[in-house]
Coordinates of C-alpha atoms in Angstrom, one line a residue:
M1 CA 3.8 12.8 -6.1
I2 CA 2.3 10.1 -4.4
I3 CA 2.3 6.4 -5.7
D4 CA 0.0 3.6 -3.8
T5 CA -2.6 1.0 -4.4
L6 CA -6.2 2.0 -5.4
D7 CA -7.2 0.6 -2.0
N8 CA -5.5 3.5 -0.3
L9 CA -6.6 6.2 -2.4
E10 CA -9.5 7.4 0.1
K11 CA -6.6 7.9 2.6
Y12 CA -5.3 11.1 0.4
V13 CA -8.7 12.9 0.3
S14 CA -7.5 15.1 3.1
L15 CA -4.9 16.7 0.3
N16 CA -7.9 17.8 -1.8
P17 CA -11.5 17.0 -0.8
K18 CA -12.4 16.6 -4.5
L19 CA -10.4 13.4 -4.3
K20 CA -13.5 11.9 -2.9
T21 CA -15.2 12.2 -6.1
V22 CA -12.6 10.0 -7.8
V23 CA -12.7 7.5 -5.0
D24 CA -16.5 7.3 -5.4
F25 CA -16.5 7.1 -9.2
I26 CA -13.7 4.2 -9.0
Q27 CA -15.8 2.3 -6.4
S28 CA -18.9 2.6 -8.5
T29 CA -17.6 2.1 -12.1
Q30 CA -16.3 -0.9 -14.0
L31 CA -13.1 0.9 -15.1
D32 CA -12.1 -1.3 -18.0
S33 CA -15.5 -0.9 -19.6
L34 CA -15.2 2.8 -20.0
E35 CA -14.6 3.9 -23.7
N36 CA -11.7 6.2 -24.7
G37 CA -12.4 9.9 -24.4
K38 CA -13.5 12.3 -21.7
H39 CA -15.8 11.5 -19.1
T40 CA -17.3 14.3 -17.0
I41 CA -17.7 13.4 -13.4
Q42 CA -18.1 17.0 -11.7
G43 CA -18.1 19.8 -14.4
D44 CA -14.7 21.2 -15.0
D45 CA -13.6 20.4 -11.5
V46 CA -13.4 16.4 -11.8
F47 CA -13.3 14.6 -15.0
V48 CA -11.3 11.5 -16.4
N49 CA -9.5 11.1 -19.6
V50 CA -9.6 7.3 -20.7
Q51 CA -6.6 6.7 -23.4
T52 CA -5.1 4.0 -25.3
L53 CA -1.5 5.4 -26.3
K54 CA 1.6 4.2 -27.8
G55 CA 4.3 3.2 -25.4
K56 CA 7.2 5.3 -25.2
K57 CA 10.9 4.9 -24.0
R58 CA 12.4 7.1 -21.4
E59 CA 14.0 9.4 -23.7
E60 CA 11.0 9.8 -26.0
A61 CA 8.6 10.8 -23.2
P62 CA 8.1 14.7 -22.9
V63 CA 7.9 16.0 -19.3
E64 CA 4.6 17.9 -18.4
Y65 CA 3.2 19.8 -15.8
H66 CA 0.0 21.5 -15.2
R67 CA -1.1 24.6 -12.8
Q68 CA -4.7 24.2 -12.2
M69 CA -5.2 20.6 -12.1
V70 CA -4.0 17.6 -10.4
D71 CA -3.4 14.4 -12.1
V72 CA -4.5 10.7 -10.8
Q73 CA -3.0 8.4 -13.3
I74 CA -4.1 4.7 -13.4
P75 CA -2.4 2.2 -15.8
L76 CA -5.1 -0.5 -16.7
S77 CA -3.5 -2.8 -19.2
G78 CA 0.1 -3.2 -18.0
N79 CA 2.9 -1.5 -16.1
E80 CA 3.5 2.3 -16.7
T81 CA 6.7 4.1 -15.8
Y82 CA 6.7 7.9 -15.0
G83 CA 9.6 10.2 -15.0
I84 CA 9.7 12.7 -12.2
I85 CA 11.3 16.3 -11.7
P86 CA 10.2 19.1 -9.9
V87 CA 8.6 21.9 -11.9
Q88 CA 11.1 24.5 -10.3
D89 CA 14.0 22.5 -12.0
L90 CA 12.4 22.6 -15.3
P91 CA 13.7 25.4 -17.9
K92 CA 11.1 28.1 -19.1
A93 CA 8.4 26.6 -21.3
D94 CA 5.4 27.8 -23.3
F95 CA 2.3 27.2 -21.1
D96 CA -1.0 26.5 -22.7
E97 CA -3.3 27.9 -20.4
K98 CA -6.6 26.5 -22.2
N99 CA -5.3 23.0 -21.6
D100 CA -3.3 23.6 -18.4
C101 CA -0.3 22.0 -19.8
A102 CA 3.4 22.6 -20.7
L103 CA 5.4 20.1 -22.6
I104 CA 9.1 20.0 -22.4
H105 CA 10.9 17.5 -24.7
D106 CA 14.5 16.2 -24.4
I107 CA 15.0 16.8 -20.6
P108 CA 16.1 13.9 -18.4
C109 CA 14.0 13.5 -15.3
M110 CA 15.5 13.2 -11.8
S111 CA 13.9 9.6 -11.1
Y112 CA 11.4 7.1 -12.1
V113 CA 8.5 5.2 -10.7
T114 CA 6.6 2.5 -12.0
A115 CA 2.8 1.6 -11.3
R116 CA 1.0 -1.5 -12.2
P117 CA -2.6 -2.1 -12.7
G118 CA -4.4 -1.8 -9.2
M119 CA -2.0 1.2 -8.5
F120 CA -2.1 5.0 -9.2
V121 CA 0.0 8.0 -9.2
I122 CA -0.9 11.5 -8.3
F123 CA 1.0 14.4 -9.6
F124 CA 0.5 18.0 -8.2
P125 CA 1.2 21.1 -9.8
Q126 CA 4.7 21.3 -8.4
D127 CA 5.4 17.9 -9.9
G128 CA 6.9 17.6 -13.6
H129 CA 6.2 14.2 -15.1
A130 CA 6.9 12.1 -17.9
P131 CA 4.2 9.5 -18.3
G132 CA 3.7 6.8 -20.8
I133 CA 6.8 5.0 -20.4
T134 CA 6.5 1.3 -20.9
D135 CA 8.1 -1.7 -22.8
A136 CA 4.6 -2.5 -24.4
D137 CA 3.7 -1.3 -27.7
E138 CA 0.7 0.6 -26.0
I139 CA -0.9 1.4 -22.6
H140 CA -4.6 1.9 -21.6
K141 CA -5.1 4.0 -18.8
M142 CA -7.1 6.5 -16.9
I143 CA -6.0 10.1 -16.1
F144 CA -8.5 11.8 -13.7
K145 CA -8.2 15.5 -13.7
V146 CA -8.8 17.2 -10.3
R147 CA -9.0 21.0 -9.8
A148 CA -6.2 21.6 -7.3

């Protein structure tokens, strides 16, 4: 897991060369002008989901993880907190291969980080994460999906 400012995202391209596509997209796009929904950037390898979600409390946010994709999450409308727990510490869960996701409810995270607009969080396949935690009623955000 990485948390940093958008100005530094390009420094992490060496971890996954497809992150360069995300950097280029961010630099050439007015982010708050994108409508909610899926926006394809590079086929199934790089795309972004723009969402407005109901804010959750820590105990309401399920932990999720992915096997094929890296998440680059960017809050747009306010602060967003993410619970974190290594996948190796999670109980066995049903994994949805088609959507590359497992959701686990009612499990506490080991720690929490908060990103504000202008920041990003990267979650790799080994990172269980509980997104969407905020005091606001809803959060507007972008989730870039990058093939690992």
